[in-house]
Amino acid sequence: MGRILIIKHGAFGDVIQTEGALRDIREHHAGDEIVVLTTPLYRRIFERCPWIDNVMVDPRAPRWRLDQMWKLGQRFRAGKFDMVYDLQNSSRTASYFRWFFQNTNWSGTAPGCSHPHRAKKPKKIRTLDRLAGQLKDAGVPVRHTRHPDVSWLADDVTGLLAAAGVTRPYIVLIPGSSARHPQKRWPYYPALAKRLIDEGQEVVIAPGPDEQELAKKIPGIKIHGPRGYINWFELAGVLKGAAFVVGNDTGPSHLAAHIGAPGLALFGPHTTAERTGIERQNFGAIEVAHLSALPVERVLDEIHLRAELPEPEAEKIS
């Protein structure tokens, strides 16, 4: 039995999108042990992933901390890995190849590796196509990479919804984004929520720890759970059961798209929906030059066009 290392540090949406690639690697290395190297933030997600055997946590210490890099190298050497798939393809992971893995089969963009991905392709290549190209370059048959399915992430949230007062099919709004990219936030979620509620729809918001104040401004039911916010597995359960989801270009929207929920993502100038790979058969996108110029009416029209919205008297959730 061989030992395979997959490197994926983050971020959340990117971790979600690697699910199909992880499954293809698992099928290609059916008899081998597969270990994922990730950051502490995403350890629990990979521990739940059915395609992974073990998780190794990388604290991502500054590279000038040679003592910490030496300890990391000791862990790599103890792992005795036969193959490394670098799905992060960052300057940090290229340094790992240069320092620790030059005599190991390596798939990625690091200069000099044994299975070099086509690093010279345009940077705007679609995320899922980039992953598929990398696996093909390494000789891995690609069956699932372009079709991630993270339904295994979802907890049963029947009790959570009932405790919050959700009594019928619901629409989830995702108004937040990374604090580093406030330009990704569409400013009119309060008005959209009011319009949907006026139509008789149940509106749900599940804010993260940094989105509590933002959520207070939006009408609808807030899902907080016993700890004041819900974790990723509970969020996945809430999204999986939604009648429709509307969100920004952010990790939870990618989670909704790849868990099979019907929905819509709103994109401004930061990037394109095509590049992110968020558009699926069940999930669409609106792209505009400036999110502040995207009116509520256009989003509402798109919801009505795409969604099979429940009537207000729809059967209650049991």
PDB file of C-alpha atoms in Angstrom:
ATOM      1  CA  MET A   1       0.000   0.000   0.000  1.00  0.00           C
ATOM      2  CA  GLY A   2       1.337   3.427  -0.974  1.00  0.00           C
ATOM      3  CA  ARG A   3       0.896   6.747   0.806  1.00  0.00           C
ATOM      4  CA  ILE A   4      -0.530   9.751  -1.024  1.00  0.00           C
ATOM      5  CA  LEU A   5      -0.405  13.361   0.185  1.00  0.00           C
ATOM      6  CA  ILE A   6      -2.884  15.979  -1.051  1.00  0.00           C
ATOM      7  CA  ILE A   7      -2.208  19.629  -0.158  1.00  0.00           C
ATOM      8  CA  LYS A   8      -5.179  21.972   0.177  1.00  0.00           C
ATOM      9  CA  HIS A   9      -4.850  24.873   2.623  1.00  0.00           C
ATOM     10  CA  GLY A  10      -8.052  26.792   1.718  1.00  0.00           C
ATOM     11  CA  ALA A  11     -10.085  28.877   1.307  1.00  0.00           C
ATOM     12  CA  PHE A  12     -13.549  27.557   2.139  1.00  0.00           C
ATOM     13  CA  GLY A  13     -15.063  27.819  -1.348  1.00  0.00           C
ATOM     14  CA  ASP A  14     -11.922  26.293  -2.880  1.00  0.00           C
ATOM     15  CA  VAL A  15     -12.017  23.425  -0.379  1.00  0.00           C
ATOM     16  CA  ILE A  16     -15.622  22.715  -1.393  1.00  0.00           C
ATOM     17  CA  GLN A  17     -14.687  22.727  -5.084  1.00  0.00           C
ATOM     18  CA  THR A  18     -11.923  20.151  -4.638  1.00  0.00           C
ATOM     19  CA  GLU A  19     -14.429  17.453  -3.578  1.00  0.00           C
ATOM     20  CA  GLY A  20     -14.683  15.887  -7.029  1.00  0.00           C
ATOM     21  CA  ALA A  21     -10.909  15.937  -7.474  1.00  0.00           C
ATOM     22  CA  LEU A  22     -10.476  14.191  -4.122  1.00  0.00           C
ATOM     23  CA  ARG A  23     -12.895  11.496  -5.250  1.00  0.00           C
ATOM     24  CA  ASP A  24     -11.026  10.981  -8.539  1.00  0.00           C
ATOM     25  CA  ILE A  25      -7.726  10.688  -6.667  1.00  0.00           C
ATOM     26  CA  ARG A  26      -9.336   8.206  -4.280  1.00  0.00           C
ATOM     27  CA  GLU A  27     -10.551   6.015  -7.159  1.00  0.00           C
ATOM     28  CA  HIS A  28      -7.147   6.179  -8.846  1.00  0.00           C
ATOM     29  CA  HIS A  29      -5.377   5.201  -5.626  1.00  0.00           C
ATOM     30  CA  ALA A  30      -7.994   2.757  -4.356  1.00  0.00           C
ATOM     31  CA  GLY A  31      -5.555   0.658  -2.337  1.00  0.00           C
ATOM     32  CA  ASP A  32      -3.438   3.496  -0.980  1.00  0.00           C
ATOM     33  CA  GLU A  33      -3.656   5.628   2.147  1.00  0.00           C
ATOM     34  CA  ILE A  34      -4.620   9.217   1.341  1.00  0.00           C
ATOM     35  CA  VAL A  35      -3.609  12.054   3.671  1.00  0.00           C
ATOM     36  CA  VAL A  36      -4.661  15.691   3.283  1.00  0.00           C
ATOM     37  CA  LEU A  37      -2.442  18.539   4.464  1.00  0.00           C
ATOM     38  CA  THR A  38      -4.623  21.517   5.405  1.00  0.00           C
ATOM     39  CA  THR A  39      -4.908  24.382   7.868  1.00  0.00           C
ATOM     40  CA  PRO A  40      -6.582  24.080  11.287  1.00  0.00           C
ATOM     41  CA  LEU A  41      -9.654  25.918   9.974  1.00  0.00           C
ATOM     42  CA  TYR A  42     -10.567  23.159   7.503  1.00  0.00           C
ATOM     43  CA  ARG A  43      -9.408  20.094   9.428  1.00  0.00           C
ATOM     44  CA  ARG A  44     -12.915  19.006  10.438  1.00  0.00           C
ATOM     45  CA  ILE A  45     -14.221  19.246   6.882  1.00  0.00           C
ATOM     46  CA  PHE A  46     -11.534  16.926   5.562  1.00  0.00           C
ATOM     47  CA  GLU A  47     -11.968  14.582   8.504  1.00  0.00           C
ATOM     48  CA  ARG A  48     -15.569  14.059   7.405  1.00  0.00           C
ATOM     49  CA  CYS A  49     -14.680  13.606   3.725  1.00  0.00           C
ATOM     50  CA  PRO A  50     -15.294   9.964   2.654  1.00  0.00           C
ATOM     51  CA  TRP A  51     -12.390  10.030   0.168  1.00  0.00           C
ATOM     52  CA  ILE A  52      -9.709  10.799   2.776  1.00  0.00           C
ATOM     53  CA  ASP A  53      -8.065   8.463   5.286  1.00  0.00           C
ATOM     54  CA  ASN A  54      -6.164  10.938   7.477  1.00  0.00           C
ATOM     55  CA  VAL A  55      -5.617  14.666   7.941  1.00  0.00           C
ATOM     56  CA  MET A  56      -2.312  16.423   8.673  1.00  0.00           C
ATOM     57  CA  VAL A  57      -2.571  19.982   9.995  1.00  0.00           C
ATOM     58  CA  ASP A  58      -0.171  22.613   8.674  1.00  0.00           C
ATOM     59  CA  PRO A  59       0.117  25.648  11.017  1.00  0.00           C
ATOM     60  CA  ARG A  60       1.557  27.599   8.061  1.00  0.00           C
ATOM     61  CA  ALA A  61       4.326  29.135  10.151  1.00  0.00           C
ATOM     62  CA  PRO A  62       6.309  31.983   8.533  1.00  0.00           C
ATOM     63  CA  ARG A  63       8.878  30.473   6.214  1.00  0.00           C
ATOM     64  CA  TRP A  64      11.660  32.400   7.933  1.00  0.00           C
ATOM     65  CA  ARG A  65      10.941  30.304  11.040  1.00  0.00           C
ATOM     66  CA  LEU A  66      13.449  27.664  10.067  1.00  0.00           C
ATOM     67  CA  ASP A  67      12.832  25.725  13.268  1.00  0.00           C
ATOM     68  CA  GLN A  68       9.153  25.311  12.342  1.00  0.00           C
ATOM     69  CA  MET A  69      10.004  24.427   8.752  1.00  0.00           C
ATOM     70  CA  TRP A  70      12.444  21.792  10.017  1.00  0.00           C
ATOM     71  CA  LYS A  71       9.681  20.260  12.182  1.00  0.00           C
ATOM     72  CA  LEU A  72       7.319  20.219   9.201  1.00  0.00           C
ATOM     73  CA  GLY A  73       9.973  18.540   7.093  1.00  0.00           C
ATOM     74  CA  GLN A  74      10.399  15.903   9.797  1.00  0.00           C
ATOM     75  CA  ARG A  75       6.679  15.160   9.593  1.00  0.00           C
ATOM     76  CA  PHE A  76       6.858  14.868   5.807  1.00  0.00           C
ATOM     77  CA  ARG A  77       9.826  12.514   5.982  1.00  0.00           C
ATOM     78  CA  ALA A  78       8.069  10.377   8.584  1.00  0.00           C
ATOM     79  CA  GLY A  79       5.070  10.158   6.244  1.00  0.00           C
ATOM     80  CA  LYS A  80       7.122   8.439   3.536  1.00  0.00           C
ATOM     81  CA  PHE A  81       4.792   9.698   0.799  1.00  0.00           C
ATOM     82  CA  ASP A  82       4.976   8.130  -2.658  1.00  0.00           C
ATOM     83  CA  MET A  83       3.023  10.877  -4.440  1.00  0.00           C
ATOM     84  CA  VAL A  84       1.978  14.458  -3.705  1.00  0.00           C
ATOM     85  CA  TYR A  85      -0.953  16.253  -5.343  1.00  0.00           C
ATOM     86  CA  ASP A  86      -0.560  19.986  -4.711  1.00  0.00           C
ATOM     87  CA  LEU A  87      -4.093  21.323  -5.165  1.00  0.00           C
ATOM     88  CA  GLN A  88      -3.154  24.649  -3.564  1.00  0.00           C
ATOM     89  CA  ASN A  89      -0.425  25.570  -6.076  1.00  0.00           C
ATOM     90  CA  SER A  90       0.856  28.541  -4.109  1.00  0.00           C
ATOM     91  CA  SER A  91       4.325  29.963  -3.553  1.00  0.00           C
ATOM     92  CA  ARG A  92       4.309  28.296  -0.133  1.00  0.00           C
ATOM     93  CA  THR A  93       3.561  24.836  -1.502  1.00  0.00           C
ATOM     94  CA  ALA A  94       6.156  25.316  -4.243  1.00  0.00           C
ATOM     95  CA  SER A  95       8.665  25.944  -1.455  1.00  0.00           C
ATOM     96  CA  TYR A  96       7.589  22.667   0.168  1.00  0.00           C
ATOM     97  CA  PHE A  97       8.437  20.864  -3.053  1.00  0.00           C
ATOM     98  CA  ARG A  98      11.786  22.639  -3.299  1.00  0.00           C
ATOM     99  CA  TRP A  99      12.748  21.933   0.321  1.00  0.00           C
ATOM    100  CA  PHE A 100      11.198  18.532   1.054  1.00  0.00           C
ATOM    101  CA  PHE A 101       9.907  16.657  -1.992  1.00  0.00           C
ATOM    102  CA  GLN A 102      12.328  16.936  -4.917  1.00  0.00           C
ATOM    103  CA  ASN A 103      12.733  13.152  -4.943  1.00  0.00           C
ATOM    104  CA  THR A 104       8.980  12.483  -4.682  1.00  0.00           C
ATOM    105  CA  ASN A 105       6.402  12.312  -7.496  1.00  0.00           C
ATOM    106  CA  TRP A 106       4.679  15.708  -7.369  1.00  0.00           C
ATOM    107  CA  SER A 107       1.626  16.991  -9.274  1.00  0.00           C
ATOM    108  CA  GLY A 108       1.305  20.767  -9.396  1.00  0.00           C
ATOM    109  CA  THR A 109       2.825  23.974 -10.701  1.00  0.00           C
ATOM    110  CA  ALA A 110       6.069  23.893  -8.682  1.00  0.00           C
ATOM    111  CA  PRO A 111       9.024  24.329 -11.086  1.00  0.00           C
ATOM    112  CA  GLY A 112      10.872  21.064 -11.661  1.00  0.00           C
ATOM    113  CA  CYS A 113       8.210  18.679 -10.368  1.00  0.00           C
ATOM    114  CA  SER A 114       7.725  15.249 -11.970  1.00  0.00           C
ATOM    115  CA  HIS A 115       4.089  15.742 -13.088  1.00  0.00           C
ATOM    116  CA  PRO A 116       3.984  19.448 -13.963  1.00  0.00           C
ATOM    117  CA  HIS A 117       0.561  20.965 -14.424  1.00  0.00           C
ATOM    118  CA  ARG A 118       0.259  23.334 -17.387  1.00  0.00           C
ATOM    119  CA  ALA A 119       1.400  26.322 -15.371  1.00  0.00           C
ATOM    120  CA  LYS A 120       1.619  28.574 -18.421  1.00  0.00           C
ATOM    121  CA  LYS A 121      -2.113  28.513 -19.143  1.00  0.00           C
ATOM    122  CA  PRO A 122      -4.024  31.796 -18.683  1.00  0.00           C
ATOM    123  CA  LYS A 123      -4.741  32.575 -15.036  1.00  0.00           C
ATOM    124  CA  LYS A 124      -8.453  33.039 -15.787  1.00  0.00           C
ATOM    125  CA  ILE A 125      -8.984  29.343 -16.462  1.00  0.00           C
ATOM    126  CA  ARG A 126     -12.095  27.982 -14.777  1.00  0.00           C
ATOM    127  CA  THR A 127     -11.297  26.501 -11.362  1.00  0.00           C
ATOM    128  CA  LEU A 128     -12.801  23.076 -12.023  1.00  0.00           C
ATOM    129  CA  ASP A 129     -11.151  22.866 -15.453  1.00  0.00           C
ATOM    130  CA  ARG A 130      -7.809  23.754 -13.870  1.00  0.00           C
ATOM    131  CA  LEU A 131      -8.218  20.933 -11.365  1.00  0.00           C
ATOM    132  CA  ALA A 132      -9.233  18.513 -14.118  1.00  0.00           C
ATOM    133  CA  GLY A 133      -6.221  19.510 -16.216  1.00  0.00           C
ATOM    134  CA  GLN A 134      -3.880  18.960 -13.316  1.00  0.00           C
ATOM    135  CA  LEU A 135      -5.206  15.468 -12.619  1.00  0.00           C
ATOM    136  CA  LYS A 136      -5.096  14.517 -16.295  1.00  0.00           C
ATOM    137  CA  ASP A 137      -1.471  15.670 -16.465  1.00  0.00           C
ATOM    138  CA  ALA A 138      -0.729  13.310 -13.571  1.00  0.00           C
ATOM    139  CA  GLY A 139      -2.474  10.374 -15.253  1.00  0.00           C
ATOM    140  CA  VAL A 140      -5.575  10.403 -13.052  1.00  0.00           C
ATOM    141  CA  PRO A 141      -8.850   9.574 -14.874  1.00  0.00           C
ATOM    142  CA  VAL A 142     -11.244  12.506 -14.406  1.00  0.00           C
ATOM    143  CA  ARG A 143     -14.835  11.485 -13.691  1.00  0.00           C
ATOM    144  CA  HIS A 144     -15.942  13.627 -10.752  1.00  0.00           C
ATOM    145  CA  THR A 145     -13.641  16.668 -10.661  1.00  0.00           C
ATOM    146  CA  ARG A 146     -15.995  18.919 -12.632  1.00  0.00           C
ATOM    147  CA  HIS A 147     -19.010  17.803 -10.592  1.00  0.00           C
ATOM    148  CA  PRO A 148     -18.326  18.248  -6.862  1.00  0.00           C
ATOM    149  CA  ASP A 149     -20.992  16.850  -4.535  1.00  0.00           C
ATOM    150  CA  VAL A 150     -20.577  17.742  -0.871  1.00  0.00           C
ATOM    151  CA  SER A 151     -23.905  16.373   0.332  1.00  0.00           C
ATOM    152  CA  TRP A 152     -21.914  14.321   2.871  1.00  0.00           C
ATOM    153  CA  LEU A 153     -21.195  17.559   4.734  1.00  0.00           C
ATOM    154  CA  ALA A 154     -24.834  18.154   5.717  1.00  0.00           C
ATOM    155  CA  ASP A 155     -26.073  17.510   9.233  1.00  0.00           C
ATOM    156  CA  ASP A 156     -29.728  16.793  10.003  1.00  0.00           C
ATOM    157  CA  VAL A 157     -30.965  20.249  11.046  1.00  0.00           C
ATOM    158  CA  THR A 158     -34.644  19.470  11.566  1.00  0.00           C
ATOM    159  CA  GLY A 159     -34.402  20.343  15.268  1.00  0.00           C
ATOM    160  CA  LEU A 160     -32.322  23.463  14.601  1.00  0.00           C
ATOM    161  CA  LEU A 161     -34.887  24.801  12.142  1.00  0.00           C
ATOM    162  CA  ALA A 162     -37.796  24.007  14.431  1.00  0.00           C
ATOM    163  CA  ALA A 163     -36.092  25.756  17.359  1.00  0.00           C
ATOM    164  CA  ALA A 164     -35.637  28.867  15.230  1.00  0.00           C
ATOM    165  CA  GLY A 165     -39.302  28.862  14.231  1.00  0.00           C
ATOM    166  CA  VAL A 166     -38.940  27.761  10.602  1.00  0.00           C
ATOM    167  CA  THR A 167     -42.290  26.121   9.912  1.00  0.00           C
ATOM    168  CA  ARG A 168     -42.368  25.740   6.130  1.00  0.00           C
ATOM    169  CA  PRO A 169     -40.150  25.695   3.016  1.00  0.00           C
ATOM    170  CA  TYR A 170     -37.705  28.582   3.149  1.00  0.00           C
ATOM    171  CA  ILE A 171     -35.387  30.815   1.113  1.00  0.00           C
ATOM    172  CA  VAL A 172     -31.835  31.349   2.415  1.00  0.00           C
ATOM    173  CA  LEU A 173     -30.052  34.674   1.917  1.00  0.00           C
ATOM    174  CA  ILE A 174     -26.234  34.847   2.165  1.00  0.00           C
ATOM    175  CA  PRO A 175     -25.447  38.573   2.530  1.00  0.00           C
ATOM    176  CA  GLY A 176     -21.851  38.319   3.757  1.00  0.00           C
ATOM    177  CA  SER A 177     -18.436  37.716   2.263  1.00  0.00           C
ATOM    178  CA  SER A 178     -14.821  37.662   3.358  1.00  0.00           C
ATOM    179  CA  ALA A 179     -13.944  40.795   5.284  1.00  0.00           C
ATOM    180  CA  ARG A 180     -11.065  41.263   2.816  1.00  0.00           C
ATOM    181  CA  HIS A 181     -13.528  41.644  -0.066  1.00  0.00           C
ATOM    182  CA  PRO A 182     -16.412  43.903   1.027  1.00  0.00           C
ATOM    183  CA  GLN A 183     -16.913  44.810  -2.641  1.00  0.00           C
ATOM    184  CA  LYS A 184     -18.447  41.349  -3.090  1.00  0.00           C
ATOM    185  CA  ARG A 185     -21.424  42.278  -0.895  1.00  0.00           C
ATOM    186  CA  TRP A 186     -24.655  43.236  -2.652  1.00  0.00           C
ATOM    187  CA  PRO A 187     -26.116  46.059  -0.511  1.00  0.00           C
ATOM    188  CA  TYR A 188     -29.834  45.405  -0.990  1.00  0.00           C
ATOM    189  CA  TYR A 189     -30.512  42.173   0.910  1.00  0.00           C
ATOM    190  CA  PRO A 190     -32.764  43.972   3.445  1.00  0.00           C
ATOM    191  CA  ALA A 191     -35.012  45.190   0.637  1.00  0.00           C
ATOM    192  CA  LEU A 192     -35.006  41.786  -1.079  1.00  0.00           C
ATOM    193  CA  ALA A 193     -35.916  40.030   2.180  1.00  0.00           C
ATOM    194  CA  LYS A 194     -38.822  42.431   2.756  1.00  0.00           C
ATOM    195  CA  ARG A 195     -40.154  41.879  -0.769  1.00  0.00           C
ATOM    196  CA  LEU A 196     -39.984  38.106  -0.391  1.00  0.00           C
ATOM    197  CA  ILE A 197     -41.677  38.214   3.017  1.00  0.00           C
ATOM    198  CA  ASP A 198     -44.388  40.482   1.596  1.00  0.00           C
ATOM    199  CA  GLU A 199     -44.977  37.783  -1.039  1.00  0.00           C
ATOM    200  CA  GLY A 200     -45.525  35.265   1.758  1.00  0.00           C
ATOM    201  CA  GLN A 201     -42.140  33.516   1.617  1.00  0.00           C
ATOM    202  CA  GLU A 202     -40.150  32.299   4.621  1.00  0.00           C
ATOM    203  CA  VAL A 203     -36.732  34.012   4.622  1.00  0.00           C
ATOM    204  CA  VAL A 204     -33.806  32.554   6.579  1.00  0.00           C
ATOM    205  CA  ILE A 205     -30.358  34.002   7.311  1.00  0.00           C
ATOM    206  CA  ALA A 206     -27.607  31.919   8.960  1.00  0.00           C
ATOM    207  CA  PRO A 207     -24.894  34.461   9.861  1.00  0.00           C
ATOM    208  CA  GLY A 208     -21.366  33.485  10.761  1.00  0.00           C
ATOM    209  CA  PRO A 209     -19.518  34.928  13.780  1.00  0.00           C
ATOM    210  CA  ASP A 210     -18.451  38.028  11.819  1.00  0.00           C
ATOM    211  CA  GLU A 211     -21.857  38.641  10.218  1.00  0.00           C
ATOM    212  CA  GLN A 212     -24.085  39.125  13.258  1.00  0.00           C
ATOM    213  CA  GLU A 213     -24.457  42.887  12.863  1.00  0.00           C
ATOM    214  CA  LEU A 214     -25.034  42.577   9.133  1.00  0.00           C
ATOM    215  CA  ALA A 215     -27.799  40.018   9.716  1.00  0.00           C
ATOM    216  CA  LYS A 216     -29.612  42.267  12.191  1.00  0.00           C
ATOM    217  CA  LYS A 217     -30.443  44.653   9.356  1.00  0.00           C
ATOM    218  CA  ILE A 218     -32.167  41.974   7.267  1.00  0.00           C
ATOM    219  CA  PRO A 219     -35.761  40.878   7.920  1.00  0.00           C
ATOM    220  CA  GLY A 220     -36.334  37.153   8.344  1.00  0.00           C
ATOM    221  CA  ILE A 221     -35.561  34.268  10.680  1.00  0.00           C
ATOM    222  CA  LYS A 222     -32.006  34.157  12.001  1.00  0.00           C
ATOM    223  CA  ILE A 223     -30.473  30.711  12.575  1.00  0.00           C
ATOM    224  CA  HIS A 224     -27.993  31.045  15.438  1.00  0.00           C
ATOM    225  CA  GLY A 225     -28.053  27.697  17.196  1.00  0.00           C
ATOM    226  CA  PRO A 226     -27.017  27.148  20.828  1.00  0.00           C
ATOM    227  CA  ARG A 227     -23.512  28.631  20.398  1.00  0.00           C
ATOM    228  CA  GLY A 228     -24.664  31.867  18.743  1.00  0.00           C
ATOM    229  CA  TYR A 229     -23.774  30.752  15.224  1.00  0.00           C
ATOM    230  CA  ILE A 230     -23.938  27.477  13.299  1.00  0.00           C
ATOM    231  CA  ASN A 231     -21.008  25.415  12.101  1.00  0.00           C
ATOM    232  CA  TRP A 232     -20.289  24.371   8.516  1.00  0.00           C
ATOM    233  CA  PHE A 233     -22.077  21.023   8.841  1.00  0.00           C
ATOM    234  CA  GLU A 234     -25.225  22.681  10.171  1.00  0.00           C
ATOM    235  CA  LEU A 235     -24.996  25.356   7.487  1.00  0.00           C
ATOM    236  CA  ALA A 236     -24.742  22.610   4.866  1.00  0.00           C
ATOM    237  CA  GLY A 237     -27.907  21.047   6.289  1.00  0.00           C
ATOM    238  CA  VAL A 238     -29.756  24.371   6.179  1.00  0.00           C
ATOM    239  CA  LEU A 239     -28.682  24.996   2.580  1.00  0.00           C
ATOM    240  CA  LYS A 240     -29.453  21.451   1.452  1.00  0.00           C
ATOM    241  CA  GLY A 241     -33.051  21.824   2.624  1.00  0.00           C
ATOM    242  CA  ALA A 242     -33.641  25.284   1.137  1.00  0.00           C
ATOM    243  CA  ALA A 243     -36.277  25.953  -1.490  1.00  0.00           C
ATOM    244  CA  PHE A 244     -33.885  28.555  -2.948  1.00  0.00           C
ATOM    245  CA  VAL A 245     -30.625  30.324  -2.041  1.00  0.00           C
ATOM    246  CA  VAL A 246     -29.442  33.830  -2.964  1.00  0.00           C
ATOM    247  CA  GLY A 247     -25.876  34.773  -2.059  1.00  0.00           C
ATOM    248  CA  ASN A 248     -22.754  36.714  -2.901  1.00  0.00           C
ATOM    249  CA  ASP A 249     -19.561  35.260  -4.359  1.00  0.00           C
ATOM    250  CA  THR A 250     -18.559  33.636  -1.093  1.00  0.00           C
ATOM    251  CA  GLY A 251     -17.865  30.193   0.353  1.00  0.00           C
ATOM    252  CA  PRO A 252     -21.408  29.420   1.594  1.00  0.00           C
ATOM    253  CA  SER A 253     -22.794  30.158  -1.881  1.00  0.00           C
ATOM    254  CA  HIS A 254     -20.337  27.666  -3.369  1.00  0.00           C
ATOM    255  CA  LEU A 255     -21.413  25.197  -0.701  1.00  0.00           C
ATOM    256  CA  ALA A 256     -25.063  25.661  -1.724  1.00  0.00           C
ATOM    257  CA  ALA A 257     -24.222  25.221  -5.412  1.00  0.00           C
ATOM    258  CA  HIS A 258     -22.297  21.995  -4.854  1.00  0.00           C
ATOM    259  CA  ILE A 259     -24.694  20.510  -2.351  1.00  0.00           C
ATOM    260  CA  GLY A 260     -27.487  20.585  -4.928  1.00  0.00           C
ATOM    261  CA  ALA A 261     -29.569  23.502  -3.661  1.00  0.00           C
ATOM    262  CA  PRO A 262     -31.347  25.650  -6.264  1.00  0.00           C
ATOM    263  CA  GLY A 263     -30.043  29.166  -6.166  1.00  0.00           C
ATOM    264  CA  LEU A 264     -28.449  32.279  -7.546  1.00  0.00           C
ATOM    265  CA  ALA A 265     -25.120  34.046  -6.910  1.00  0.00           C
ATOM    266  CA  LEU A 266     -24.527  37.778  -7.405  1.00  0.00           C
ATOM    267  CA  PHE A 267     -21.204  38.847  -8.922  1.00  0.00           C
ATOM    268  CA  GLY A 268     -19.596  42.245  -9.226  1.00  0.00           C
ATOM    269  CA  PRO A 269     -16.254  43.140 -10.861  1.00  0.00           C
ATOM    270  CA  HIS A 270     -13.990  41.059  -8.580  1.00  0.00           C
ATOM    271  CA  THR A 271     -14.179  37.910 -10.731  1.00  0.00           C
ATOM    272  CA  THR A 272     -16.545  36.051 -13.029  1.00  0.00           C
ATOM    273  CA  ALA A 273     -18.993  33.272 -12.290  1.00  0.00           C
ATOM    274  CA  GLU A 274     -17.441  31.242 -15.118  1.00  0.00           C
ATOM    275  CA  ARG A 275     -14.011  31.374 -13.532  1.00  0.00           C
ATOM    276  CA  THR A 276     -15.255  30.314 -10.095  1.00  0.00           C
ATOM    277  CA  GLY A 277     -17.240  27.362 -11.431  1.00  0.00           C
ATOM    278  CA  ILE A 278     -20.244  28.175  -9.247  1.00  0.00           C
ATOM    279  CA  GLU A 279     -22.791  27.840 -12.046  1.00  0.00           C
ATOM    280  CA  ARG A 280     -24.408  24.412 -12.090  1.00  0.00           C
ATOM    281  CA  GLN A 281     -27.625  23.001 -13.489  1.00  0.00           C
ATOM    282  CA  ASN A 282     -29.262  23.958 -10.192  1.00  0.00           C
ATOM    283  CA  PHE A 283     -27.388  27.203  -9.553  1.00  0.00           C
ATOM    284  CA  GLY A 284     -27.160  30.354 -11.667  1.00  0.00           C
ATOM    285  CA  ALA A 285     -25.520  33.758 -11.457  1.00  0.00           C
ATOM    286  CA  ILE A 286     -26.065  37.434 -12.229  1.00  0.00           C
ATOM    287  CA  GLU A 287     -22.958  39.404 -13.196  1.00  0.00           C
ATOM    288  CA  VAL A 288     -22.814  43.205 -13.185  1.00  0.00           C
ATOM    289  CA  ALA A 289     -20.087  45.838 -13.344  1.00  0.00           C
ATOM    290  CA  HIS A 290     -21.035  47.220  -9.920  1.00  0.00           C
ATOM    291  CA  LEU A 291     -23.193  45.440  -7.357  1.00  0.00           C
ATOM    292  CA  SER A 292     -24.601  48.743  -6.102  1.00  0.00           C
ATOM    293  CA  ALA A 293     -26.200  49.171  -9.547  1.00  0.00           C
ATOM    294  CA  LEU A 294     -27.982  45.773  -9.403  1.00  0.00           C
ATOM    295  CA  PRO A 295     -31.627  46.518  -8.515  1.00  0.00           C
ATOM    296  CA  VAL A 296     -33.787  44.379  -6.267  1.00  0.00           C
ATOM    297  CA  GLU A 297     -36.332  43.988  -9.060  1.00  0.00           C
ATOM    298  CA  ARG A 298     -33.848  42.200 -11.323  1.00  0.00           C
ATOM    299  CA  VAL A 299     -32.848  39.758  -8.578  1.00  0.00           C
ATOM    300  CA  LEU A 300     -36.472  39.150  -7.673  1.00  0.00           C
ATOM    301  CA  ASP A 301     -37.363  38.519 -11.322  1.00  0.00           C
ATOM    302  CA  GLU A 302     -34.535  35.998 -11.590  1.00  0.00           C
ATOM    303  CA  ILE A 303     -35.741  34.222  -8.440  1.00  0.00           C
ATOM    304  CA  HIS A 304     -39.265  33.981  -9.843  1.00  0.00           C
ATOM    305  CA  LEU A 305     -37.895  32.647 -13.119  1.00  0.00           C
ATOM    306  CA  ARG A 306     -35.661  29.996 -11.571  1.00  0.00           C
ATOM    307  CA  ALA A 307     -37.364  28.968  -8.344  1.00  0.00           C
ATOM    308  CA  GLU A 308     -40.335  26.755  -7.670  1.00  0.00           C
ATOM    309  CA  LEU A 309     -41.348  28.843  -4.708  1.00  0.00           C
ATOM    310  CA  PRO A 310     -43.739  27.301  -2.197  1.00  0.00           C
ATOM    311  CA  GLU A 311     -47.137  28.803  -1.557  1.00  0.00           C
ATOM    312  CA  PRO A 312     -47.540  30.365   1.889  1.00  0.00           C
ATOM    313  CA  GLU A 313     -49.875  27.557   2.931  1.00  0.00           C
ATOM    314  CA  ALA A 314     -47.290  24.872   1.993  1.00  0.00           C
ATOM    315  CA  GLU A 315     -47.084  21.845   4.263  1.00  0.00           C
ATOM    316  CA  LYS A 316     -45.139  22.539   7.432  1.00  0.00           C
ATOM    317  CA  ILE A 317     -41.741  20.967   8.114  1.00  0.00           C
ATOM    318  CA  SER A 318     -42.211  18.021  10.470  1.00  0.00           C
TER     319      SER A 318
END
